[in-house]
Amino acid sequence: MQRLIRAGLMFGNLFHVASPALVERYNRALKHLTGQTTKLTDFYVDISGYSPEVGEELGDDAYLNHAGVNRQFILLSVEQRTAPLLNTKFSTSKGILQRFIAENEAALFALTAKDAVAGELVNSVYDVSTPARLFDIRTVRVEADTTGGTVRDAERLGEMVSRFRDTPEGWYDDVLIAEMIELAGKTGDVVRNPVRLKQMSFEQRNFWTAHFGGLYVFQDVEHPAVIAPGGAPDGLPVDYAFDATQPNQIAHFLRLNGLVETIVEARGINSAAILRQRMDFILIDAVADEGVDLGGLTRADLRRLARRHADKLPPEFHSLGQLVNWAENGGRFPRIDSDDPVYFYTLRAADTPDAELVNMLLAELAPKDIRQLYICHKDLFYRTYARWPDAKKGYVVDFLTREYQVDKAGVRDALFGHEASMAPPAPPPLPKTGLPRQKKKPPPVPDRIADVGPWGAVRRR
């Protein structure tokens, strides 16, 4: 893993806690949340305030996330919002923290100037000892305050100020005035500079969890199901649960709910280039154990590797090659259905609110695409990376450093972005006395797709 760390591909972009003041604030918050402190004077934290170094010192990597639910967090600066979330247990946690910081940026900037903000992502579940408990999680609420209770005291002072103003006897209430003066010494002028954090809650209906081997829970779709690539545990309170041995059912579920589209159908992307790159990844995976030097490979080098090791190439390589030939040269359209091992390599998430979750699932179903695996499912990428031959590790680190790190936003947009529809805006409604409006004709479909359908029928087992 040292190679990943040196390249900034692991533990990258963490927030550096280096000054004595920040360390002291962190320890106050850590003591407040867990009853523990760190003796370290220099360490790095993620968006939630979790530090791998502190976890190693305490002998507890879950010191801010006991039982894997109700994750606690420590904010020392709003700059933490750009840091990754380590040891993720729920796919929604990072997005919730980012939203919370963005919505409260001004207040957090003021609060963290003097103290740390400690909080928790609260739901109604305190343990997930059984799979059914996951379905009791409906919403996640964010609770936060400084270790000194500044937000709580500011709310209390605000109530006192209102009582002082609204009560005729307020000017004669010496006790109330004394308490207001004392609290104002802690909070400042809450009338001119209110100190409050927005009460925020988030629905958690569709999500991934690391519990029970990794589950993708889809509740808020027309046809709910759980996708458990490693095998579905007993006791799931749903009618349908599919694992990696049931690609037909998974494909049918994704299509039925409109969650995916084929790469060749997607607008605004270079589908042939994406598919050809995936061919390269499959080729590298096939020859990594053959003692081949994988450093600095050109397109000509990759072609020579494919010819020299043709007997090692899996069916996925040849199926993608036929699809690229169709896209670039107008060759015969290959029939690829969900029984084909390359099927999930030809998909990406459709433009839905759950696109990020769906791309995460597709990365697990098509794990040889190392770029998508790294971008969409880092936890799985790191576990898989540890098992690769050294030659493949070197190739992957070099590729990601060269092709992804230099323009992360551009790569993500090229792979997963959705171009705005080119359809004209809908005409205004006709008056009731007008002629009936004719149905809009669907856009034309390319002949080759119209002849065979994008992939043919999705067969059921």
Short mmCIF file of C-alpha atoms in Angstrom, two decimals:
data_model
loop_
_atom_site.label_atom_id
_atom_site.label_comp_id
_atom_site.label_asym_id
_atom_site.label_seq_id
_atom_site.Cartn_x
_atom_site.Cartn_y
_atom_site.Cartn_z
CA MET A 1 0.00 0.00 0.00
CA GLN A 2 2.99 2.32 0.38
CA ARG A 3 3.05 2.80 -3.40
CA LEU A 4 -0.55 4.05 -3.31
CA ILE A 5 0.19 6.38 -0.39
CA ARG A 6 3.27 7.87 -2.06
CA ALA A 7 1.24 8.51 -5.23
CA GLY A 8 -1.52 10.24 -3.27
CA LEU A 9 -4.01 7.51 -4.21
CA MET A 10 -4.56 6.42 -0.61
CA PHE A 11 -4.93 8.70 2.41
CA GLY A 12 -4.69 11.60 -0.02
CA ASN A 13 -6.14 15.05 0.64
CA LEU A 14 -6.51 14.48 4.39
CA PHE A 15 -6.58 17.51 6.71
CA HIS A 16 -3.30 18.03 8.58
CA VAL A 17 -3.59 18.57 12.33
CA ALA A 18 -0.20 20.01 13.17
CA SER A 19 -0.51 23.04 15.45
CA PRO A 20 -0.74 22.67 19.25
CA ALA A 21 -4.01 24.63 19.24
CA LEU A 22 -5.67 22.23 16.78
CA VAL A 23 -4.37 19.17 18.63
CA GLU A 24 -5.72 20.55 21.90
CA ARG A 25 -9.15 21.21 20.35
CA TYR A 26 -9.16 17.74 18.82
CA ASN A 27 -8.41 16.18 22.20
CA ARG A 28 -11.23 18.13 23.86
CA ALA A 29 -13.66 16.85 21.23
CA LEU A 30 -12.27 13.31 21.38
CA LYS A 31 -12.62 13.30 25.17
CA HIS A 32 -16.17 14.65 24.83
CA LEU A 33 -17.20 11.93 22.37
CA THR A 34 -15.23 8.87 23.47
CA GLY A 35 -13.58 9.60 26.81
CA GLN A 36 -10.14 9.13 25.20
CA THR A 37 -7.33 11.43 24.07
CA THR A 38 -4.29 11.15 21.83
CA LYS A 39 -0.68 11.86 22.71
CA LEU A 40 0.21 12.52 19.08
CA THR A 41 1.25 16.04 18.17
CA ASP A 42 0.95 15.67 14.40
CA PHE A 43 -1.60 13.60 12.48
CA TYR A 44 -4.10 13.65 9.61
CA VAL A 45 -7.89 13.42 9.70
CA ASP A 46 -10.62 12.72 7.15
CA ILE A 47 -13.87 14.64 6.65
CA SER A 48 -15.29 13.11 9.85
CA GLY A 49 -12.21 13.80 11.94
CA TYR A 50 -11.12 10.17 11.94
CA SER A 51 -7.33 9.71 11.91
CA PRO A 52 -5.64 6.43 10.91
CA GLU A 53 -2.70 7.37 13.14
CA VAL A 54 -4.92 7.98 16.17
CA GLY A 55 -6.78 4.75 15.44
CA GLU A 56 -3.49 2.87 15.45
CA GLU A 57 -2.43 4.55 18.70
CA LEU A 58 -5.72 3.70 20.41
CA GLY A 59 -5.85 0.22 18.90
CA ASP A 60 -9.34 0.96 17.58
CA ASP A 61 -10.00 1.89 13.95
CA ALA A 62 -13.67 2.44 14.86
CA TYR A 63 -13.09 4.90 17.70
CA LEU A 64 -15.51 7.36 16.03
CA ASN A 65 -17.81 4.73 14.55
CA HIS A 66 -18.56 2.06 17.14
CA ALA A 67 -20.75 -0.79 15.85
CA GLY A 68 -20.61 0.84 12.40
CA VAL A 69 -23.69 3.04 12.95
CA ASN A 70 -24.33 6.59 14.21
CA ARG A 71 -20.95 7.83 13.04
CA GLN A 72 -19.45 10.55 15.23
CA PHE A 73 -17.42 13.41 13.78
CA ILE A 74 -14.97 16.13 14.81
CA LEU A 75 -14.67 19.28 12.71
CA LEU A 76 -11.61 21.46 13.20
CA SER A 77 -12.00 23.42 9.97
CA VAL A 78 -14.40 23.77 7.06
CA GLU A 79 -11.44 22.68 4.90
CA GLN A 80 -12.21 19.10 5.95
CA ARG A 81 -15.09 19.07 3.46
CA THR A 82 -12.68 18.21 0.61
CA ALA A 83 -11.14 15.27 2.50
CA PRO A 84 -12.23 11.66 1.85
CA LEU A 85 -14.19 9.54 4.30
CA LEU A 86 -12.21 6.54 5.51
CA ASN A 87 -13.58 3.24 6.84
CA THR A 88 -16.94 3.89 5.24
CA LYS A 89 -19.83 1.81 6.54
CA PHE A 90 -22.66 3.57 4.68
CA SER A 91 -22.39 5.15 1.24
CA THR A 92 -24.54 8.11 2.34
CA SER A 93 -22.31 9.29 5.20
CA LYS A 94 -19.83 11.36 3.20
CA GLY A 95 -22.55 13.17 1.25
CA ILE A 96 -24.39 14.00 4.48
CA LEU A 97 -21.26 15.48 6.06
CA GLN A 98 -20.48 17.49 2.92
CA ARG A 99 -24.03 18.89 2.83
CA PHE A 100 -23.93 19.73 6.53
CA ILE A 101 -20.63 21.62 6.17
CA ALA A 102 -21.79 23.46 3.03
CA GLU A 103 -25.12 24.51 4.56
CA ASN A 104 -23.47 25.73 7.77
CA GLU A 105 -20.19 27.04 6.37
CA ALA A 106 -20.37 30.54 7.89
CA ALA A 107 -21.37 29.29 11.34
CA LEU A 108 -18.79 26.51 11.32
CA PHE A 109 -16.08 28.94 10.22
CA ALA A 110 -16.87 31.12 13.25
CA LEU A 111 -17.21 28.22 15.69
CA THR A 112 -14.03 26.39 14.65
CA ALA A 113 -12.01 29.58 15.02
CA LYS A 114 -12.08 28.98 18.79
CA ASP A 115 -13.17 25.39 19.36
CA ALA A 116 -13.82 22.04 17.71
CA VAL A 117 -17.32 21.06 16.62
CA ALA A 118 -18.27 17.54 17.71
CA GLY A 119 -21.33 15.72 16.50
CA GLU A 120 -23.03 12.54 15.38
CA LEU A 121 -25.02 11.19 12.44
CA VAL A 122 -28.01 9.94 14.42
CA ASN A 123 -30.58 7.39 13.37
CA SER A 124 -32.96 5.15 15.30
CA VAL A 125 -30.67 2.12 15.05
CA TYR A 126 -27.84 1.57 17.52
CA ASP A 127 -26.70 -1.79 16.23
CA VAL A 128 -27.05 -3.85 13.07
CA SER A 129 -26.78 -7.29 14.64
CA THR A 130 -29.30 -8.60 12.09
CA PRO A 131 -29.85 -7.61 8.44
CA ALA A 132 -33.42 -6.60 9.24
CA ARG A 133 -32.13 -3.76 11.41
CA LEU A 134 -30.79 -2.02 8.31
CA PHE A 135 -34.36 -1.47 7.16
CA ASP A 136 -35.25 0.37 10.34
CA ILE A 137 -32.97 3.20 9.21
CA ARG A 138 -35.28 5.75 7.63
CA THR A 139 -33.61 9.10 8.21
CA VAL A 140 -30.26 10.32 9.46
CA ARG A 141 -30.22 13.45 11.62
CA VAL A 142 -27.13 15.58 12.22
CA GLU A 143 -26.50 16.73 15.79
CA ALA A 144 -23.52 18.99 16.47
CA ASP A 145 -22.15 21.56 18.90
CA THR A 146 -18.80 22.80 20.12
CA THR A 147 -17.21 20.97 23.02
CA GLY A 148 -18.03 24.01 25.17
CA GLY A 149 -21.70 23.98 24.16
CA THR A 150 -21.58 27.30 22.31
CA VAL A 151 -24.57 26.52 20.07
CA ARG A 152 -26.63 25.29 23.02
CA ASP A 153 -25.74 28.38 25.07
CA ALA A 154 -26.49 30.67 22.11
CA GLU A 155 -29.96 29.15 21.75
CA ARG A 156 -30.56 29.57 25.47
CA LEU A 157 -29.32 33.18 25.36
CA GLY A 158 -31.59 33.90 22.42
CA GLU A 159 -34.57 32.63 24.40
CA MET A 160 -33.53 34.84 27.33
CA VAL A 161 -33.24 37.89 25.08
CA SER A 162 -36.74 37.24 23.72
CA ARG A 163 -38.12 36.89 27.25
CA PHE A 164 -36.32 40.07 28.32
CA ARG A 165 -37.82 42.01 25.41
CA ASP A 166 -41.33 40.59 25.60
CA THR A 167 -41.79 40.74 29.38
CA PRO A 168 -42.59 44.20 30.86
CA GLU A 169 -40.82 43.22 34.09
CA GLY A 170 -37.67 42.14 32.21
CA TRP A 171 -35.75 45.29 33.14
CA TYR A 172 -36.31 44.49 36.83
CA ASP A 173 -35.31 40.80 36.65
CA ASP A 174 -31.76 40.98 38.00
CA VAL A 175 -31.30 37.20 37.85
CA LEU A 176 -32.25 37.07 34.17
CA ILE A 177 -29.95 39.98 33.32
CA ALA A 178 -27.04 38.41 35.21
CA GLU A 179 -27.50 35.09 33.40
CA MET A 180 -27.66 36.90 30.03
CA ILE A 181 -24.42 38.74 30.75
CA GLU A 182 -22.68 35.52 31.80
CA LEU A 183 -23.79 33.60 28.69
CA ALA A 184 -22.96 36.53 26.39
CA GLY A 185 -19.39 36.33 27.66
CA LYS A 186 -19.23 32.82 26.19
CA THR A 187 -21.26 33.21 23.01
CA GLY A 188 -20.82 36.87 21.99
CA ASP A 189 -23.65 39.03 20.67
CA VAL A 190 -26.18 36.50 19.36
CA VAL A 191 -28.55 39.28 18.32
CA ARG A 192 -26.16 40.82 15.78
CA ASN A 193 -24.18 37.67 15.09
CA PRO A 194 -26.45 34.65 15.59
CA VAL A 195 -24.60 31.40 16.26
CA ARG A 196 -26.74 28.49 15.19
CA LEU A 197 -26.41 25.33 13.13
CA LYS A 198 -29.22 24.22 10.85
CA GLN A 199 -31.17 21.22 12.04
CA MET A 200 -30.68 18.83 9.15
CA SER A 201 -32.00 15.35 8.43
CA PHE A 202 -31.60 13.14 5.38
CA GLU A 203 -33.58 10.19 4.07
CA GLN A 204 -31.61 6.98 3.75
CA ARG A 205 -33.66 4.66 1.59
CA ASN A 206 -31.23 3.59 -1.14
CA PHE A 207 -27.70 2.97 0.07
CA TRP A 208 -24.69 0.65 0.24
CA THR A 209 -23.50 -0.72 3.54
CA ALA A 210 -20.32 -2.60 4.39
CA HIS A 211 -22.23 -4.73 6.88
CA PHE A 212 -22.95 -8.40 6.08
CA GLY A 213 -20.35 -8.59 3.34
CA GLY A 214 -21.57 -5.53 1.44
CA LEU A 215 -25.23 -4.92 0.55
CA TYR A 216 -26.86 -2.53 -1.92
CA VAL A 217 -30.28 -1.71 -0.51
CA PHE A 218 -32.82 -0.27 -2.95
CA GLN A 219 -36.08 0.56 -1.17
CA ASP A 220 -37.13 3.79 -2.86
CA VAL A 221 -37.59 2.36 -6.36
CA GLU A 222 -40.63 0.98 -8.14
CA HIS A 223 -39.42 -2.61 -7.73
CA PRO A 224 -37.38 -2.86 -4.49
CA ALA A 225 -34.61 -5.40 -3.98
CA VAL A 226 -31.27 -6.00 -2.28
CA ILE A 227 -28.17 -6.74 -4.34
CA ALA A 228 -25.61 -8.73 -2.35
CA PRO A 229 -22.71 -9.58 -4.72
CA GLY A 230 -21.00 -11.71 -2.09
CA GLY A 231 -24.15 -13.60 -1.12
CA ALA A 232 -27.41 -12.52 0.50
CA PRO A 233 -27.66 -13.11 4.27
CA ASP A 234 -30.70 -14.71 5.81
CA GLY A 235 -33.36 -12.54 7.40
CA LEU A 236 -33.64 -9.78 4.79
CA PRO A 237 -37.19 -8.34 4.97
CA VAL A 238 -37.53 -8.01 1.19
CA ASP A 239 -39.08 -10.17 -1.48
CA TYR A 240 -36.06 -10.10 -3.79
CA ALA A 241 -32.35 -10.41 -3.04
CA PHE A 242 -29.81 -11.26 -5.74
CA ASP A 243 -26.12 -12.17 -5.60
CA ALA A 244 -23.31 -12.29 -8.17
CA THR A 245 -24.39 -15.74 -9.34
CA GLN A 246 -27.67 -14.23 -10.63
CA PRO A 247 -26.61 -11.74 -13.32
CA ASN A 248 -29.90 -12.11 -15.22
CA GLN A 249 -31.95 -11.08 -12.21
CA ILE A 250 -29.62 -8.18 -11.38
CA ALA A 251 -29.74 -6.96 -14.99
CA HIS A 252 -33.52 -7.25 -15.03
CA PHE A 253 -33.78 -5.31 -11.76
CA LEU A 254 -31.57 -2.48 -13.06
CA ARG A 255 -33.44 -2.21 -16.35
CA LEU A 256 -36.88 -2.53 -14.75
CA ASN A 257 -36.17 0.44 -12.49
CA GLY A 258 -34.49 2.54 -15.20
CA LEU A 259 -31.22 2.69 -13.29
CA VAL A 260 -28.76 1.97 -16.13
CA GLU A 261 -28.06 2.73 -19.75
CA THR A 262 -25.60 1.19 -22.18
CA ILE A 263 -22.43 3.14 -22.85
CA VAL A 264 -23.15 3.19 -26.58
CA GLU A 265 -26.59 4.72 -25.88
CA ALA A 266 -25.23 7.48 -23.62
CA ARG A 267 -25.11 11.03 -24.94
CA GLY A 268 -22.06 13.26 -24.93
CA ILE A 269 -19.37 10.63 -24.26
CA ASN A 270 -16.77 8.86 -26.39
CA SER A 271 -18.21 5.38 -25.92
CA ALA A 272 -15.67 3.64 -28.16
CA ALA A 273 -12.73 5.13 -26.22
CA ILE A 274 -14.24 4.06 -22.89
CA LEU A 275 -14.85 0.51 -24.12
CA ARG A 276 -11.36 0.28 -25.62
CA GLN A 277 -9.85 1.41 -22.32
CA ARG A 278 -11.76 -1.36 -20.56
CA MET A 279 -10.31 -3.81 -23.05
CA ASP A 280 -6.85 -2.60 -21.98
CA PHE A 281 -7.67 -3.22 -18.32
CA ILE A 282 -8.88 -6.74 -19.08
CA LEU A 283 -5.72 -7.38 -21.13
CA ILE A 284 -3.46 -6.17 -18.28
CA ASP A 285 -5.29 -8.40 -15.82
CA ALA A 286 -4.82 -11.41 -18.12
CA VAL A 287 -1.06 -10.99 -18.68
CA ALA A 288 -0.01 -9.61 -15.27
CA ASP A 289 1.23 -13.04 -14.14
CA GLU A 290 3.23 -13.68 -17.33
CA GLY A 291 6.35 -11.74 -16.33
CA VAL A 292 5.58 -8.94 -18.79
CA ASP A 293 6.99 -5.44 -18.26
CA LEU A 294 3.87 -3.26 -17.99
CA GLY A 295 5.64 0.07 -17.64
CA GLY A 296 5.11 2.85 -20.20
CA LEU A 297 2.94 0.81 -22.58
CA THR A 298 1.86 2.48 -25.82
CA ARG A 299 -1.17 1.54 -27.92
CA ALA A 300 1.15 -0.46 -30.23
CA ASP A 301 2.62 -2.26 -27.18
CA LEU A 302 -0.86 -3.23 -26.01
CA ARG A 303 -1.74 -4.62 -29.45
CA ARG A 304 1.46 -6.71 -29.44
CA LEU A 305 0.65 -7.99 -25.96
CA ALA A 306 -2.83 -8.99 -27.09
CA ARG A 307 -1.45 -10.91 -30.09
CA ARG A 308 1.32 -12.60 -28.11
CA HIS A 309 -0.99 -13.71 -25.30
CA ALA A 310 -4.16 -14.32 -27.28
CA ASP A 311 -4.63 -17.70 -25.59
CA LYS A 312 -4.76 -15.97 -22.17
CA LEU A 313 -7.44 -13.43 -23.07
CA PRO A 314 -10.89 -14.03 -21.49
CA PRO A 315 -14.19 -13.86 -23.42
CA GLU A 316 -14.83 -10.34 -22.08
CA PHE A 317 -11.92 -9.01 -24.13
CA HIS A 318 -13.23 -10.41 -27.40
CA SER A 319 -16.84 -9.31 -26.76
CA LEU A 320 -15.73 -5.75 -26.06
CA GLY A 321 -13.56 -5.87 -29.18
CA GLN A 322 -16.62 -6.71 -31.30
CA LEU A 323 -18.55 -3.85 -29.70
CA VAL A 324 -15.72 -1.38 -30.34
CA ASN A 325 -15.53 -2.57 -33.96
CA TRP A 326 -19.26 -1.91 -34.31
CA ALA A 327 -18.97 1.56 -32.77
CA GLU A 328 -15.91 2.63 -34.78
CA ASN A 329 -16.21 0.78 -38.08
CA GLY A 330 -19.85 -0.18 -38.45
CA GLY A 331 -19.19 -3.89 -38.05
CA ARG A 332 -21.77 -6.47 -37.06
CA PHE A 333 -23.57 -5.59 -33.82
CA PRO A 334 -22.77 -8.26 -31.20
CA ARG A 335 -25.58 -9.75 -29.19
CA ILE A 336 -24.55 -9.33 -25.56
CA ASP A 337 -27.01 -10.39 -22.91
CA SER A 338 -26.73 -10.64 -19.14
CA ASP A 339 -25.31 -14.18 -19.33
CA ASP A 340 -22.21 -12.77 -21.00
CA PRO A 341 -19.42 -11.99 -18.47
CA VAL A 342 -18.83 -8.67 -20.26
CA TYR A 343 -22.41 -7.46 -19.87
CA PHE A 344 -21.90 -5.16 -16.86
CA TYR A 345 -18.79 -3.66 -18.49
CA THR A 346 -21.09 -2.19 -21.15
CA LEU A 347 -23.33 -0.30 -18.70
CA ARG A 348 -23.23 2.89 -16.70
CA ALA A 349 -25.72 4.54 -14.36
CA ALA A 350 -28.63 6.40 -15.91
CA ASP A 351 -29.35 10.01 -14.95
CA THR A 352 -31.16 9.36 -11.65
CA PRO A 353 -30.63 10.55 -8.04
CA ASP A 354 -29.03 7.16 -7.34
CA ALA A 355 -26.45 7.31 -10.16
CA GLU A 356 -23.50 7.31 -7.74
CA LEU A 357 -24.82 4.24 -5.92
CA VAL A 358 -25.51 2.41 -9.20
CA ASN A 359 -22.01 3.15 -10.53
CA MET A 360 -20.64 1.78 -7.27
CA LEU A 361 -22.59 -1.44 -7.83
CA LEU A 362 -21.45 -1.67 -11.46
CA ALA A 363 -17.83 -1.23 -10.35
CA GLU A 364 -18.21 -4.30 -8.14
CA LEU A 365 -19.88 -6.29 -10.93
CA ALA A 366 -17.13 -5.31 -13.42
CA PRO A 367 -14.02 -5.30 -11.17
CA LYS A 368 -11.40 -5.49 -13.93
CA ASP A 369 -12.14 -1.87 -14.84
CA ILE A 370 -9.62 -0.56 -12.33
CA ARG A 371 -10.40 3.11 -13.04
CA GLN A 372 -14.11 2.82 -12.26
CA LEU A 373 -13.34 0.58 -9.28
CA TYR A 374 -10.99 3.22 -7.84
CA ILE A 375 -13.35 6.12 -8.46
CA CYS A 376 -16.61 4.51 -7.39
CA HIS A 377 -15.68 1.90 -4.77
CA LYS A 378 -12.38 2.73 -3.08
CA ASP A 379 -12.83 0.27 -0.20
CA LEU A 380 -13.16 -2.62 -2.64
CA PHE A 381 -10.32 -1.25 -4.77
CA TYR A 382 -7.91 -1.28 -1.81
CA ARG A 383 -8.90 -4.83 -0.83
CA THR A 384 -8.51 -6.04 -4.41
CA TYR A 385 -5.23 -4.18 -4.97
CA ALA A 386 -3.59 -6.08 -2.10
CA ARG A 387 -4.04 -9.36 -4.02
CA TRP A 388 -2.68 -8.21 -7.41
CA PRO A 389 0.75 -9.17 -8.80
CA ASP A 390 3.39 -6.50 -8.39
CA ALA A 391 3.47 -5.78 -12.13
CA LYS A 392 -0.24 -4.96 -12.16
CA LYS A 393 0.09 -2.81 -9.04
CA GLY A 394 2.76 -0.75 -10.78
CA TYR A 395 0.66 -0.36 -13.94
CA VAL A 396 -2.45 0.67 -12.01
CA VAL A 397 -0.64 3.26 -9.88
CA ASP A 398 1.06 4.72 -12.96
CA PHE A 399 -2.22 4.83 -14.92
CA LEU A 400 -4.28 6.44 -12.16
CA THR A 401 -1.56 8.98 -11.45
CA ARG A 402 -1.21 9.89 -15.12
CA GLU A 403 -4.80 9.62 -16.34
CA TYR A 404 -6.95 10.41 -13.31
CA GLN A 405 -5.11 12.47 -10.68
CA VAL A 406 -4.30 15.30 -13.10
CA ASP A 407 -7.99 16.00 -13.89
CA LYS A 408 -10.35 14.19 -11.55
CA ALA A 409 -13.41 16.28 -12.37
CA GLY A 410 -12.84 15.98 -16.11
CA VAL A 411 -12.44 12.19 -15.98
CA ARG A 412 -15.56 11.79 -13.85
CA ASP A 413 -17.57 13.96 -16.20
CA ALA A 414 -16.29 12.08 -19.26
CA LEU A 415 -17.22 8.72 -17.74
CA PHE A 416 -20.35 9.43 -15.73
CA GLY A 417 -21.62 12.88 -16.74
CA HIS A 418 -25.00 13.30 -18.38
CA GLU A 419 -25.45 15.81 -21.16
CA ALA A 420 -28.59 17.91 -21.09
CA SER A 421 -31.38 16.69 -23.32
CA MET A 422 -31.47 18.20 -26.82
CA ALA A 423 -35.25 17.86 -27.04
CA PRO A 424 -37.09 21.20 -27.48
CA PRO A 425 -39.13 22.43 -24.51
CA ALA A 426 -42.69 21.17 -24.33
CA PRO A 427 -45.19 23.51 -26.05
CA PRO A 428 -47.72 25.33 -23.86
CA PRO A 429 -51.03 23.48 -23.34
CA LEU A 430 -53.64 24.01 -26.04
CA PRO A 431 -56.89 25.73 -25.06
CA LYS A 432 -59.77 23.37 -24.39
CA THR A 433 -61.47 24.45 -27.57
CA GLY A 434 -58.41 23.68 -29.71
CA LEU A 435 -57.60 20.56 -31.65
CA PRO A 436 -56.35 17.55 -29.69
CA ARG A 437 -52.59 17.47 -29.47
CA GLN A 438 -50.87 14.74 -31.42
CA LYS A 439 -48.60 12.35 -29.54
CA LYS A 440 -44.90 13.19 -29.82
CA LYS A 441 -42.97 10.68 -31.88
CA PRO A 442 -40.03 9.02 -30.13
CA PRO A 443 -36.57 10.05 -31.33
CA PRO A 444 -35.13 7.91 -34.15
CA VAL A 445 -33.06 4.92 -33.07
CA PRO A 446 -29.87 3.96 -34.94
CA ASP A 447 -30.63 1.20 -37.45
CA ARG A 448 -28.23 -1.33 -35.97
CA ILE A 449 -29.72 -0.95 -32.50
CA ALA A 450 -33.25 -0.95 -33.90
CA ASP A 451 -32.55 -4.22 -35.70
CA VAL A 452 -31.32 -6.18 -32.70
CA GLY A 453 -32.17 -4.12 -29.61
CA PRO A 454 -29.33 -2.77 -27.49
CA TRP A 455 -28.43 -6.16 -26.00
CA GLY A 456 -31.30 -8.44 -26.89
CA ALA A 457 -33.79 -9.67 -24.33
CA VAL A 458 -32.68 -10.01 -20.72
CA ARG A 459 -33.31 -13.66 -20.02
CA ARG A 460 -34.53 -14.98 -16.67
CA ARG A 461 -33.06 -18.03 -15.10
#
